[in-house]
Coordinates of C-alpha atoms in Angstrom, one line a residue:
X24 CA 27.1 -13.1 22.6
X25 CA 24.7 -15.5 22.3
X26 CA 22.6 -17.2 19.5
X27 CA 19.6 -15.3 20.7
X28 CA 21.9 -12.1 21.1
X29 CA 22.8 -12.7 17.0
X30 CA 19.2 -13.5 16.1
X31 CA 18.0 -10.6 18.0
X32 CA 19.4 -8.1 15.4
X33 CA 16.7 -9.3 13.4
X34 CA 13.7 -8.7 15.8
X35 CA 11.8 -5.6 14.5
X36 CA 11.0 -3.0 16.9
X37 CA 7.6 -3.0 18.8
X38 CA 4.8 -2.0 16.0
X39 CA 6.6 -2.6 13.1
X40 CA 7.6 -5.8 10.7
X41 CA 10.4 -6.6 8.5
X42 CA 10.6 -4.6 5.1
X43 CA 14.1 -5.3 3.3
X44 CA 17.6 -6.6 4.8
X45 CA 20.5 -6.7 3.1
X46 CA 23.0 -9.4 4.7
X47 CA 27.1 -9.5 4.2
X48 CA 28.9 -12.4 5.7
X49 CA 31.5 -15.0 4.2
X50 CA 29.4 -17.9 5.0
X51 CA 25.5 -18.4 6.0
X52 CA 24.3 -21.7 7.1
X53 CA 20.4 -22.7 6.0
X54 CA 19.2 -23.4 9.5
X55 CA 20.5 -20.1 10.9
X56 CA 19.4 -18.3 8.1
X57 CA 16.0 -19.5 8.2
X58 CA 15.3 -18.6 11.7
X59 CA 16.8 -15.1 11.3
X60 CA 14.2 -14.5 8.5
X61 CA 11.7 -16.0 10.4
X62 CA 12.5 -13.5 13.5
X63 CA 12.5 -10.7 10.6
X64 CA 9.0 -11.3 9.0
X65 CA 7.2 -13.0 11.8
X66 CA 6.1 -15.5 9.4
X67 CA 7.0 -19.3 8.7
X68 CA 8.2 -20.6 5.4
X69 CA 4.5 -21.4 3.9
X70 CA 3.5 -18.1 4.9
X71 CA 6.3 -16.3 3.5
X72 CA 5.9 -18.7 0.1
X73 CA 2.7 -17.6 0.2
X74 CA 3.2 -13.7 0.3
X75 CA 5.8 -14.3 -2.5
X76 CA 7.8 -11.2 -1.5
X77 CA 11.6 -11.3 -1.6
X78 CA 12.6 -9.3 1.4
X79 CA 16.0 -10.5 2.5
X80 CA 19.0 -10.2 0.0
X81 CA 22.2 -12.5 0.6
X82 CA 25.7 -11.8 -0.5
X83 CA 28.3 -14.6 0.6
X84 CA 31.9 -15.3 -0.4
X85 CA 31.6 -17.0 -4.2
X86 CA 33.8 -19.4 -3.4
X87 CA 32.6 -22.9 -3.7
X88 CA 33.4 -25.7 -0.8
X89 CA 33.0 -29.1 0.1
X90 CA 29.3 -27.7 1.9
X91 CA 28.8 -25.1 -0.9
X92 CA 28.5 -25.9 -4.7
X93 CA 25.7 -23.4 -4.9
X94 CA 23.9 -20.3 -4.1
X95 CA 20.5 -21.3 -2.5
X96 CA 18.5 -21.8 -4.9
X97 CA 14.7 -20.0 -5.2
X98 CA 12.4 -21.5 -2.6
X99 CA 14.9 -23.0 -0.3
X100 CA 14.6 -20.0 2.3
X101 CA 11.4 -18.6 1.0
X102 CA 11.6 -14.6 1.3
X103 CA 15.1 -14.5 0.6
X104 CA 17.5 -14.4 -2.2
X105 CA 21.1 -14.9 -2.9
X106 CA 22.7 -13.0 -5.4
X107 CA 24.8 -15.1 -7.9
X108 CA 29.2 -14.1 -7.3
X109 CA 31.1 -12.4 -10.0
X110 CA 34.6 -14.2 -11.1
X111 CA 37.2 -12.4 -8.9
X112 CA 41.0 -13.7 -8.6
X113 CA 40.6 -16.5 -6.4
X114 CA 42.7 -15.1 -3.9
X115 CA 40.2 -12.8 -2.5
X116 CA 38.0 -13.3 0.0
X117 CA 34.6 -11.6 0.9
X118 CA 35.1 -11.9 4.5
X119 CA 32.9 -8.9 5.8
X120 CA 30.3 -9.4 8.0
X121 CA 27.3 -6.6 8.0
X122 CA 23.7 -6.6 8.4
X123 CA 21.4 -3.5 7.0
X124 CA 17.6 -3.9 7.6
X125 CA 14.6 -1.2 7.3
X126 CA 10.9 -1.8 9.3
X127 CA 8.3 -0.8 8.1
X128 CA 4.7 -0.1 10.3
X129 CA 2.9 -2.5 7.6
X130 CA 3.9 -5.3 5.3
X131 CA 3.6 -3.1 2.0
X132 CA 4.2 0.3 4.0
X133 CA 7.2 2.0 3.2
X134 CA 10.6 1.8 5.7
X135 CA 10.1 4.1 8.8
X136 CA 13.2 2.6 10.2
X137 CA 16.7 1.3 9.9
X138 CA 19.2 -0.7 11.4
X139 CA 22.8 -1.5 10.9
X140 CA 24.6 -3.9 12.6
X141 CA 28.3 -4.7 12.2
X142 CA 29.9 -8.3 13.3
X143 CA 32.9 -10.3 13.9
X144 CA 30.6 -13.7 13.3
X145 CA 29.0 -14.8 10.2
X146 CA 25.0 -16.0 9.7
X147 CA 25.5 -19.5 11.1
X148 CA 24.9 -21.2 14.7
X149 CA 28.5 -22.3 15.0
X150 CA 29.3 -18.4 15.1
X151 CA 26.3 -18.1 17.5
X152 CA 26.8 -21.1 20.1
X153 CA 30.4 -22.2 19.7
X154 CA 32.2 -18.8 19.7
X155 CA 33.1 -15.9 21.3
X156 CA 32.1 -12.7 19.3
X157 CA 31.1 -9.0 19.3
X158 CA 28.2 -7.3 17.4
X159 CA 27.5 -3.4 16.9
X160 CA 24.2 -1.7 16.4
X161 CA 22.9 1.3 15.7
X162 CA 19.1 2.0 15.0
X163 CA 17.9 4.9 12.9
X164 CA 14.2 6.0 13.0
X165 CA 13.6 7.8 9.5
X166 CA 11.8 10.7 11.2
X167 CA 14.6 13.4 11.3
X168 CA 15.7 12.3 15.4
X169 CA 18.5 10.0 14.6
X170 CA 21.7 11.5 15.5
X171 CA 24.5 12.6 12.9
X172 CA 27.0 10.2 13.3
X173 CA 24.1 7.5 13.5
X174 CA 22.8 8.9 10.0
X175 CA 26.5 8.7 8.6
X176 CA 27.1 5.1 9.5
X177 CA 24.2 3.9 7.6
X178 CA 24.7 5.6 4.9
X179 CA 28.3 4.5 4.4
X180 CA 26.8 1.0 4.8
X181 CA 24.4 1.5 2.3
X182 CA 27.2 2.4 -0.3
X183 CA 29.2 -0.2 0.8
X184 CA 26.5 -2.7 0.0
X185 CA 25.9 -1.0 -3.3
X186 CA 29.3 -0.9 -4.3
X187 CA 29.9 -4.6 -3.4
X188 CA 26.9 -5.3 -5.2
X189 CA 27.9 -4.2 -8.3
X190 CA 31.8 -5.4 -8.0
X191 CA 31.4 -8.8 -6.4
X192 CA 27.7 -10.1 -8.1
X193 CA 25.7 -10.2 -10.8
X194 CA 22.6 -8.1 -10.3
X195 CA 20.3 -9.1 -13.4
X196 CA 17.5 -6.2 -12.9
X197 CA 20.3 -3.5 -12.8
X198 CA 19.9 -2.7 -16.5
X199 CA 16.1 -1.7 -16.2
X200 CA 14.2 1.0 -15.2
X201 CA 13.5 0.8 -11.4
X202 CA 9.9 0.9 -11.4
X203 CA 10.4 -2.4 -13.6
X204 CA 12.7 -4.2 -10.9
X205 CA 10.7 -6.7 -8.8
X206 CA 12.6 -8.7 -8.0
X207 CA 15.3 -6.0 -6.0
X208 CA 12.4 -4.0 -5.7
X209 CA 12.6 -3.9 -1.8
X210 CA 16.3 -3.5 -1.7
X211 CA 16.2 -0.6 -4.0
X212 CA 14.0 1.0 -1.2
X213 CA 16.3 -0.2 1.3
X214 CA 19.2 1.4 -0.3
X215 CA 17.6 4.6 -1.2
X216 CA 16.8 5.1 2.3
X217 CA 20.3 4.6 3.7
X218 CA 21.7 7.0 1.0
X219 CA 19.1 9.9 1.7
X220 CA 20.7 9.8 5.2
X221 CA 23.9 11.1 4.1
X222 CA 25.7 13.8 6.1
X223 CA 29.3 15.5 6.4
X224 CA 29.9 13.5 9.5
X225 CA 33.1 11.2 9.5
X226 CA 31.3 7.5 9.6
X227 CA 32.4 5.1 12.2
X228 CA 31.5 2.5 10.0
X229 CA 35.0 1.5 7.6
X230 CA 35.6 -1.2 4.9
X231 CA 38.5 -2.4 2.7
X232 CA 36.8 -2.0 -0.7
X233 CA 40.0 0.4 -1.7
X234 CA 41.8 0.9 1.4
X235 CA 43.1 -1.2 4.3
X236 CA 41.5 -1.2 7.6
X237 CA 44.6 -0.5 9.3
X238 CA 44.9 2.9 7.6
X239 CA 41.7 3.7 8.7
X240 CA 41.8 2.4 12.3
X241 CA 45.3 4.1 13.1
X242 CA 43.4 7.3 11.3
X243 CA 40.8 7.6 13.9
X244 CA 42.7 6.5 17.3
X245 CA 45.3 8.9 16.5
X246 CA 42.9 11.9 15.5
X247 CA 40.5 10.8 18.7
X248 CA 43.0 10.2 21.3
X249 CA 45.0 13.6 22.4
X250 CA 46.3 12.4 25.5
X251 CA 48.9 9.0 26.1
X252 CA 46.9 5.7 27.1
X253 CA 48.8 3.0 28.9
X254 CA 46.5 -0.2 27.6
X255 CA 46.4 -2.1 24.2
X256 CA 44.0 -5.1 24.4
X257 CA 43.7 -7.3 21.2
X258 CA 42.0 -10.1 20.4
X259 CA 41.1 -12.3 17.0
X260 CA 40.2 -15.2 15.7
X261 CA 43.1 -15.8 13.4
X262 CA 46.8 -14.3 13.4
X263 CA 49.1 -14.2 10.3
X264 CA 50.5 -17.3 8.6
X265 CA 53.8 -18.3 9.9
X266 CA 57.0 -17.0 8.0
X267 CA 59.0 -20.1 9.0
X268 CA 60.8 -17.9 11.8
X269 CA 60.1 -17.3 15.7
X270 CA 60.0 -13.7 15.4
X271 CA 57.2 -11.2 16.6
X272 CA 54.5 -11.3 13.6
X273 CA 54.6 -8.2 12.0
X274 CA 51.0 -7.1 12.5
X275 CA 52.1 -6.6 16.3
X276 CA 54.4 -4.1 15.4
X277 CA 52.0 -2.1 13.4
X278 CA 49.3 -2.7 16.3
X279 CA 52.2 -1.0 18.9
X280 CA 51.5 2.0 16.4
X281 CA 47.8 2.4 16.2
X282 CA 47.4 4.8 19.2
X283 CA 49.5 7.4 21.2
X284 CA 50.8 5.5 24.0
X285 CA 52.9 6.2 27.1
X286 CA 56.5 4.9 27.4
X287 CA 56.0 1.3 28.6
X288 CA 52.1 0.5 28.1
X289 CA 50.6 -2.8 29.0
X290 CA 50.1 -4.8 25.7
X291 CA 47.7 -8.2 25.7
X292 CA 46.8 -10.3 23.0
X293 CA 44.4 -12.8 23.4
X294 CA 45.5 -16.2 21.2
X295 CA 43.3 -19.4 20.8
X296 CA 46.5 -21.6 21.1
X297 CA 45.3 -24.2 18.8
X298 CA 45.0 -21.7 15.5
X299 CA 48.0 -19.2 16.4
X300 CA 49.4 -18.9 13.1
X301 CA 52.5 -17.1 13.3
X302 CA 51.9 -16.2 16.9
X303 CA 52.5 -19.9 17.9
X304 CA 56.6 -19.8 17.3
X305 CA 56.6 -16.7 18.4
X306 CA 55.3 -17.2 22.0
X307 CA 57.1 -20.5 22.4
X308 CA 60.3 -18.5 22.5
X309 CA 59.0 -17.1 25.5
X310 CA 60.3 -13.5 24.7
X311 CA 57.2 -11.9 23.7
X312 CA 58.6 -8.3 23.7
X313 CA 56.2 -6.2 26.0
X314 CA 53.5 -8.2 25.3
X315 CA 51.2 -10.8 27.1
X316 CA 49.9 -13.6 25.0
X317 CA 47.3 -15.4 26.7
X318 CA 43.8 -17.5 26.1
X319 CA 40.5 -15.5 25.6
X320 CA 38.3 -15.9 29.1
X321 CA 34.7 -17.2 28.5
X322 CA 32.6 -15.4 30.8
X323 CA 29.6 -17.8 30.6
X324 CA 31.9 -21.1 30.8
X325 CA 30.4 -22.5 27.4
X326 CA 34.2 -23.3 26.3
X327 CA 33.9 -21.1 23.2
X328 CA 36.4 -20.0 21.0
X329 CA 37.7 -16.8 20.3
X330 CA 36.6 -15.4 16.8
X331 CA 36.0 -12.0 17.7
X332 CA 38.3 -9.3 16.2
X333 CA 39.2 -6.1 18.3
X334 CA 41.3 -3.5 19.5
X335 CA 40.9 -1.5 22.2
X336 CA 43.0 1.3 23.4
X337 CA 42.2 2.6 26.8
X338 CA 43.8 3.9 30.0
X339 CA 44.1 1.1 32.7
X340 CA 44.3 1.4 36.3
X341 CA 43.4 -1.0 39.4
X342 CA 41.9 -3.1 37.1
X343 CA 39.4 -0.6 35.5
X344 CA 39.8 0.5 31.9
X345 CA 38.5 4.0 30.9
X346 CA 38.5 6.5 28.1
X347 CA 38.9 3.9 25.5
X348 CA 38.7 3.6 21.7
X349 CA 37.6 0.5 20.0
X350 CA 37.8 -1.5 16.8
X351 CA 35.6 -4.2 15.7
X352 CA 35.1 -6.3 12.5
X353 CA 35.7 -8.8 10.4
X354 CA 39.0 -8.1 10.2
X355 CA 41.4 -10.5 11.7
X356 CA 44.7 -9.1 13.5
X357 CA 46.7 -10.6 10.1
X358 CA 48.1 -9.1 7.2
X359 CA 45.1 -10.1 4.9
X360 CA 42.7 -9.0 7.7
X361 CA 43.9 -5.5 8.4
X362 CA 46.4 -4.8 5.6
X363 CA 45.0 -5.7 2.6
X364 CA 42.1 -4.7 0.5
X365 CA 39.9 -6.0 -1.8
X366 CA 41.3 -3.8 -4.7
X367 CA 44.4 -6.3 -4.8
X368 CA 44.5 -9.8 -6.2
X369 CA 44.7 -11.7 -2.6
X370 CA 42.9 -9.1 -0.7
X371 CA 40.1 -9.5 1.8
X372 CA 36.9 -7.4 1.5
X373 CA 36.1 -6.6 5.5
X374 CA 34.2 -4.4 7.3
X375 CA 34.3 -2.9 10.6
X376 CA 33.4 0.2 12.8
X377 CA 35.7 2.3 15.1
X378 CA 34.1 4.3 18.2
X379 CA 34.5 5.8 21.4
X380 CA 33.9 3.6 24.8
X381 CA 32.7 6.4 27.2
X382 CA 31.9 3.8 29.5
X383 CA 34.5 2.5 32.5
X384 CA 34.9 -1.5 32.0
X385 CA 35.2 -2.4 35.6
X386 CA 37.3 -6.3 36.0
X387 CA 34.4 -8.2 35.2
X388 CA 33.0 -6.0 32.2
X389 CA 36.4 -6.6 30.7
X390 CA 35.7 -10.4 31.3
X391 CA 31.9 -10.3 29.5
X392 CA 32.6 -7.9 26.7
X393 CA 36.8 -7.9 25.8
X394 CA 37.0 -11.9 26.7
X395 CA 39.9 -11.0 29.4
X396 CA 40.2 -11.9 33.1
X397 CA 43.5 -9.9 34.2
X398 CA 43.6 -11.8 37.6
X399 CA 43.1 -15.2 36.6
X400 CA 44.7 -15.1 32.7
X401 CA 45.7 -18.6 31.5
X402 CA 48.8 -18.3 30.3
X403 CA 49.5 -21.2 27.3
X404 CA 51.7 -24.3 28.0
X405 CA 54.6 -24.2 25.3
X406 CA 53.6 -28.1 24.2
X407 CA 49.4 -26.6 23.3
X408 CA 50.8 -23.8 20.7
X409 CA 49.8 -24.4 17.0
X410 CA 49.9 -23.0 14.0
X411 CA 46.2 -24.5 12.9
X412 CA 44.2 -23.0 10.4
X413 CA 44.6 -19.6 8.7
X414 CA 40.6 -19.0 8.6
X415 CA 41.2 -15.6 6.7
X416 CA 42.3 -17.0 3.5
X417 CA 40.4 -18.5 0.8
X418 CA 40.6 -22.1 0.3
X419 CA 41.9 -23.5 -3.2
X420 CA 38.6 -23.8 -4.4
X421 CA 37.4 -21.9 -8.0
X422 CA 34.5 -18.9 -7.5
X423 CA 31.0 -20.4 -8.1
X424 CA 30.2 -20.3 -11.8
X425 CA 27.2 -18.4 -12.4
X426 CA 24.0 -19.3 -14.8
X427 CA 23.9 -17.5 -17.9
X428 CA 20.4 -16.9 -17.2
X429 CA 19.7 -15.3 -13.9
X430 CA 16.3 -15.0 -13.5
X431 CA 13.0 -14.4 -15.2
X432 CA 10.0 -12.2 -15.4
X433 CA 6.5 -12.8 -16.1
X434 CA 5.0 -10.3 -18.8
X435 CA 1.3 -10.1 -20.0
X436 CA 1.3 -7.7 -22.5
X437 CA 1.4 -7.8 -25.6
X438 CA 1.2 -11.4 -25.0
X439 CA 2.2 -13.9 -22.1
X440 CA 5.5 -14.4 -22.3
X441 CA 8.6 -15.3 -20.4
X442 CA 11.5 -12.2 -20.2
X443 CA 15.0 -13.8 -19.8
X444 CA 17.1 -11.8 -17.6
X445 CA 20.8 -13.1 -19.3
X446 CA 23.9 -12.5 -17.7
X447 CA 25.6 -9.3 -19.3
X448 CA 28.6 -11.2 -20.1
X449 CA 26.8 -14.3 -21.9
X450 CA 27.0 -13.8 -25.5
X451 CA 26.6 -16.3 -28.1
X452 CA 26.0 -19.4 -25.7
X453 CA 24.3 -22.5 -26.1
X454 CA 21.4 -22.6 -23.5
X455 CA 18.6 -24.8 -22.6
X456 CA 15.8 -24.0 -20.2
X457 CA 12.7 -26.1 -18.8
X458 CA 10.3 -25.5 -15.9
X459 CA 7.5 -28.2 -14.5
X460 CA 5.2 -29.0 -17.1
X461 CA 7.4 -28.2 -20.0
X462 CA 10.7 -30.1 -21.4
X463 CA 13.8 -28.4 -22.2
X464 CA 14.4 -26.4 -25.0
X465 CA 17.3 -24.0 -26.7
X466 CA 17.1 -20.5 -26.0
X467 CA 19.1 -17.7 -27.6
X468 CA 19.6 -14.2 -26.0
X469 CA 16.7 -12.3 -28.2
X470 CA 14.4 -15.2 -28.1
X471 CA 10.9 -14.6 -27.1
X472 CA 9.4 -17.6 -24.6
X473 CA 5.6 -17.6 -25.0
X474 CA 3.3 -19.3 -22.0
X475 CA 0.3 -21.4 -22.5
X476 CA -2.6 -19.7 -20.9
X477 CA -2.2 -22.3 -18.1
X478 CA 1.4 -21.8 -17.7
X479 CA 2.7 -20.3 -14.5
X480 CA 6.0 -21.1 -14.1
X481 CA 7.7 -20.6 -10.3
X482 CA 11.2 -21.2 -11.2
X483 CA 13.4 -21.8 -14.1
X484 CA 15.9 -24.5 -15.0
X485 CA 18.6 -23.5 -16.9
X486 CA 21.6 -26.0 -18.2
X487 CA 24.8 -24.7 -20.4
X488 CA 26.1 -26.6 -23.0
X489 CA 28.8 -28.0 -20.7
X490 CA 25.2 -29.5 -18.8
X491 CA 25.9 -27.8 -15.9
X492 CA 22.5 -26.8 -14.3
X493 CA 20.7 -24.2 -12.2
X494 CA 17.5 -23.1 -10.8
X495 CA 17.1 -19.4 -11.3
X496 CA 13.6 -17.6 -9.7
X497 CA 10.6 -16.5 -11.8
X498 CA 8.9 -13.2 -11.0
X499 CA 5.1 -12.9 -12.0
X500 CA 3.9 -9.9 -13.2
X501 CA 2.3 -8.9 -9.7
X502 CA 6.2 -9.0 -8.3
X503 CA 5.8 -12.2 -6.6
X504 CA 8.7 -14.5 -6.8
X505 CA 8.1 -18.3 -6.9
X506 CA 4.6 -17.9 -6.4
X507 CA 1.5 -20.4 -7.1
X508 CA -1.9 -19.6 -5.5
X509 CA -2.8 -21.3 -2.6
X510 CA -5.0 -24.2 -3.6
X511 CA -8.3 -25.0 -1.5
X512 CA -10.2 -28.5 -1.3
X513 CA -13.1 -26.5 0.2
X514 CA -15.2 -23.3 0.4
X515 CA -14.7 -23.1 3.9
X516 CA -10.9 -23.3 3.9
X517 CA -10.8 -20.9 1.1
X518 CA -13.0 -18.7 3.1
X519 CA -11.2 -19.1 6.4
X520 CA -7.5 -18.1 4.8
X521 CA -9.4 -15.2 3.2
X522 CA -10.2 -13.8 6.4
X523 CA -7.1 -15.1 8.4
X524 CA -5.9 -11.5 8.2
X525 CA -3.8 -9.8 10.0
X526 CA -1.7 -13.2 9.1
X527 CA -1.3 -15.4 12.3
X528 CA 2.1 -16.8 12.9
X529 CA 1.0 -20.4 13.1
X530 CA 1.3 -22.5 9.4
X531 CA -0.7 -25.1 11.1
X532 CA -4.4 -25.5 9.9
X533 CA -7.0 -26.6 12.1
X534 CA -8.5 -30.1 11.2
X535 CA -12.6 -28.7 12.1
X536 CA -12.6 -26.3 9.6
X537 CA -14.1 -28.6 7.1
X538 CA -17.7 -28.2 8.7
X539 CA -19.4 -26.8 5.2
X540 CA -18.4 -28.3 1.8
X541 CA -19.7 -28.2 -1.4
X542 CA -20.1 -31.9 -1.5
X543 CA -23.6 -32.8 -1.3
X544 CA -25.5 -36.4 -1.6
X545 CA -28.0 -35.8 -4.6
X546 CA -28.7 -39.6 -4.6
X547 CA -32.4 -40.1 -5.0
X548 CA -33.2 -36.5 -5.7
X549 CA -34.6 -35.4 -9.0
X550 CA -32.6 -33.0 -11.5
X551 CA -34.6 -29.9 -11.1
X552 CA -34.3 -30.4 -7.4
X553 CA -30.5 -30.6 -7.3
X554 CA -30.0 -27.8 -9.3
X555 CA -32.5 -25.5 -6.9
X556 CA -30.2 -26.8 -3.9
X557 CA -27.2 -26.2 -5.9
X558 CA -28.3 -22.9 -6.5
X559 CA -29.9 -22.3 -3.0
X560 CA -26.0 -23.3 -1.7
X561 CA -24.2 -20.9 -3.9
X562 CA -26.4 -17.6 -3.2
X563 CA -25.7 -19.0 0.9
X564 CA -22.1 -19.1 0.3
X565 CA -22.5 -15.8 -1.8
X566 CA -24.1 -13.7 0.7
X567 CA -21.7 -15.1 3.6
X568 CA -18.6 -14.3 1.1
X569 CA -19.8 -10.4 1.0
X570 CA -20.9 -10.2 4.4
X571 CA -17.8 -11.5 6.3
X572 CA -15.3 -9.6 3.9
X573 CA -17.2 -6.5 4.4
X574 CA -17.2 -7.0 8.4
X575 CA -14.1 -7.7 8.5
X576 CA -12.5 -4.5 5.9
X577 CA -15.0 -2.0 7.8
X578 CA -13.3 -2.9 11.1
X579 CA -9.6 -2.3 9.8
X580 CA -7.8 0.7 10.8
X581 CA -6.4 3.0 8.2
X582 CA -2.8 1.3 8.8
X583 CA -3.8 -2.3 7.8
X584 CA -5.6 -1.1 4.7
X585 CA -2.6 -1.5 2.4
X586 CA -1.9 -5.0 3.5
X587 CA -5.3 -6.1 3.3
X588 CA -5.2 -5.1 -0.6
X589 CA -2.5 -7.2 -1.2
X590 CA -3.9 -9.9 0.9
X591 CA -7.2 -9.7 -0.9
X592 CA -5.7 -9.8 -4.0
X593 CA -3.7 -13.1 -3.4
X594 CA -6.7 -14.8 -1.5
X595 CA -9.0 -14.0 -5.0
X596 CA -6.3 -15.5 -6.9
X597 CA -6.6 -18.9 -5.0
X598 CA -8.3 -21.8 -5.9
X599 CA -11.4 -21.5 -4.7
X600 CA -13.7 -24.4 -5.5
X601 CA -14.4 -24.9 -9.1
X602 CA -17.6 -26.2 -9.0
X603 CA -18.7 -23.3 -6.5
X604 CA -17.4 -20.7 -8.7
X605 CA -19.0 -22.6 -12.1
X606 CA -22.5 -22.4 -10.0
X607 CA -21.7 -19.0 -9.3
X608 CA -20.8 -18.0 -13.1
X609 CA -23.8 -20.3 -14.4
X610 CA -26.9 -18.4 -12.3
X611 CA -24.5 -14.9 -12.5
X612 CA -23.8 -14.4 -9.1
X613 CA -21.2 -12.0 -9.2
X614 CA -20.3 -11.2 -5.5
X615 CA -17.6 -8.6 -6.6
X616 CA -20.1 -6.1 -7.7
X617 CA -21.9 -6.2 -4.1
X618 CA -18.3 -5.5 -2.5
X619 CA -17.6 -2.0 -4.4
X620 CA -20.9 -0.7 -2.5
X621 CA -19.7 1.9 0.0
X622 CA -21.5 0.7 2.8
X623 CA -19.7 -2.6 2.2
X624 CA -16.5 -1.4 2.0
X625 CA -13.5 0.4 4.1
X626 CA -14.7 3.8 5.0
X627 CA -11.2 4.8 5.5
X628 CA -9.9 4.1 1.8
X629 CA -7.7 6.9 0.4
X630 CA -8.6 7.5 -3.5
X631 CA -5.5 5.5 -4.6
X632 CA -6.5 2.5 -2.2
X633 CA -10.1 2.7 -3.6
X634 CA -8.5 2.7 -7.2
X635 CA -6.6 -0.6 -6.1
X636 CA -9.4 -1.8 -4.4
X637 CA -11.8 -1.6 -7.7
X638 CA -8.9 -3.0 -9.6
X639 CA -8.5 -6.4 -7.4
X640 CA -12.1 -7.0 -7.2
X641 CA -12.7 -6.7 -11.0
X642 CA -9.2 -8.8 -11.6
X643 CA -11.3 -11.4 -9.8
X644 CA -14.5 -11.1 -11.2
X645 CA -12.7 -11.3 -14.9
X646 CA -10.8 -14.4 -13.8
X647 CA -13.2 -16.1 -12.3
X648 CA -15.8 -15.6 -15.7
X649 CA -18.2 -13.6 -13.4
X650 CA -18.0 -11.1 -16.2

């Protein structure tokens, strides 16, 4: 798997856009996640910030480290929200690796297609470029044509995400009614769509929230394999910790009992000699008891290290493997990886998938997909073996501390105020908050935080009595996160942004867009003449705005109208030049009255869309003081 392969997971199907995504991993790096979100949305950071929607929800292991002292703050990756981790046993690691994604025909439309990816990789470029990884992907259209087994997998993955979120993370809006959840609105839709696919089929997707992966893998292998197989091929990024004795690791004995085998099967374990754990001392003895322990093979010769975790059981003859079953997932072939579960004090939360491999693997397929080259497998010199790091156990670091206030929403009735959404276990804490333009002040759980008319905070700073500080998201009354209206210096810039629909995937604006300007030289012109010129310019601008908006929206297909109404609402909230708006107000030039006329609006509006259209126009007219 290459970097492009890993990023391809996020590319929407033809004719669709990303609606929502739930990502679970042990680690995630900003550079990779930014590129993934950009592939998913088709929008660059500035455009996503202007859109103001959360589309990607991230759940990472909560342990702190030298490179991770906080969750991603709001706005760091526009369009992405990372949940705050709960305090769990320090020895328990969230090691699962899953992506559940929804796609829609438009940015405001409902999902019509889901995708599930089960990975061995984290969301980092280290995984994508420097490691041998595997990924399993299934696409499920929501039109009733999906196969029952695919539906079962997506439903099971959705249930896993929902349970994981409840057990391991703080979800500040959980106590709110579904219609009031703005920060997680799209996640709610994604999980509901996944749950609607439930069937009575046994899913191939497995997890270790409550039960070890090994038990589930063995159960599926033994129920599916009716005739003995003569081939067992295993790979893992890490193996179990050394015991101090040179003996076969206990997990290898478990692997021998996974399937139904012939009396003397061919067993192969792919091991990175520099991080072999308990395998190192065992392999040094040269007595590996029916196992061939060799280095993994990189078919692309990129010197990548094995990080994939898999078990293949099949029939090997003349170099060809057939009649196979495969496990791949996050769980290493170690005690922690496949013999523990998340319900135990030091158990890992892992995910995986077990499925039949109908294809017949030729030698070159085994080299490319399962990293094993039978004819030129490279043995490991005794001096090369090393215990190395153990990668599926947490460092001796605490869980990140979640803020006492998780987020806030702007409410407009009965008065403009901030509604603070507190962590459910925060009682009697001394907390201070601030935002840009407002100094720190103390708040308690029942306090009402009133906003001035000109205050529109986009992120909330939180401080506890120990002087620890966090930044948490603020959701405005329209459901936008960390959103500020775009600001334009000239009418020409504002009009160009309004007419930029559908949104182009470029951030840069042309330098020559400002040919028109409301800055006019009135030197030597009498007051009366200046007023007439100002009025004439305002009339021209109003007519141009009405004409061009009407022309664009009249030509839009029905599929784009919801997106267009959302775009109109954002752009009319933007900062058009105040001097021009003042002139329109002075001379009672209400452009929005004209845009209500049937011949100037889209002929395809439904009753619901027409009501929304009028609501947008009336709201803009009031905010501009035209009514």
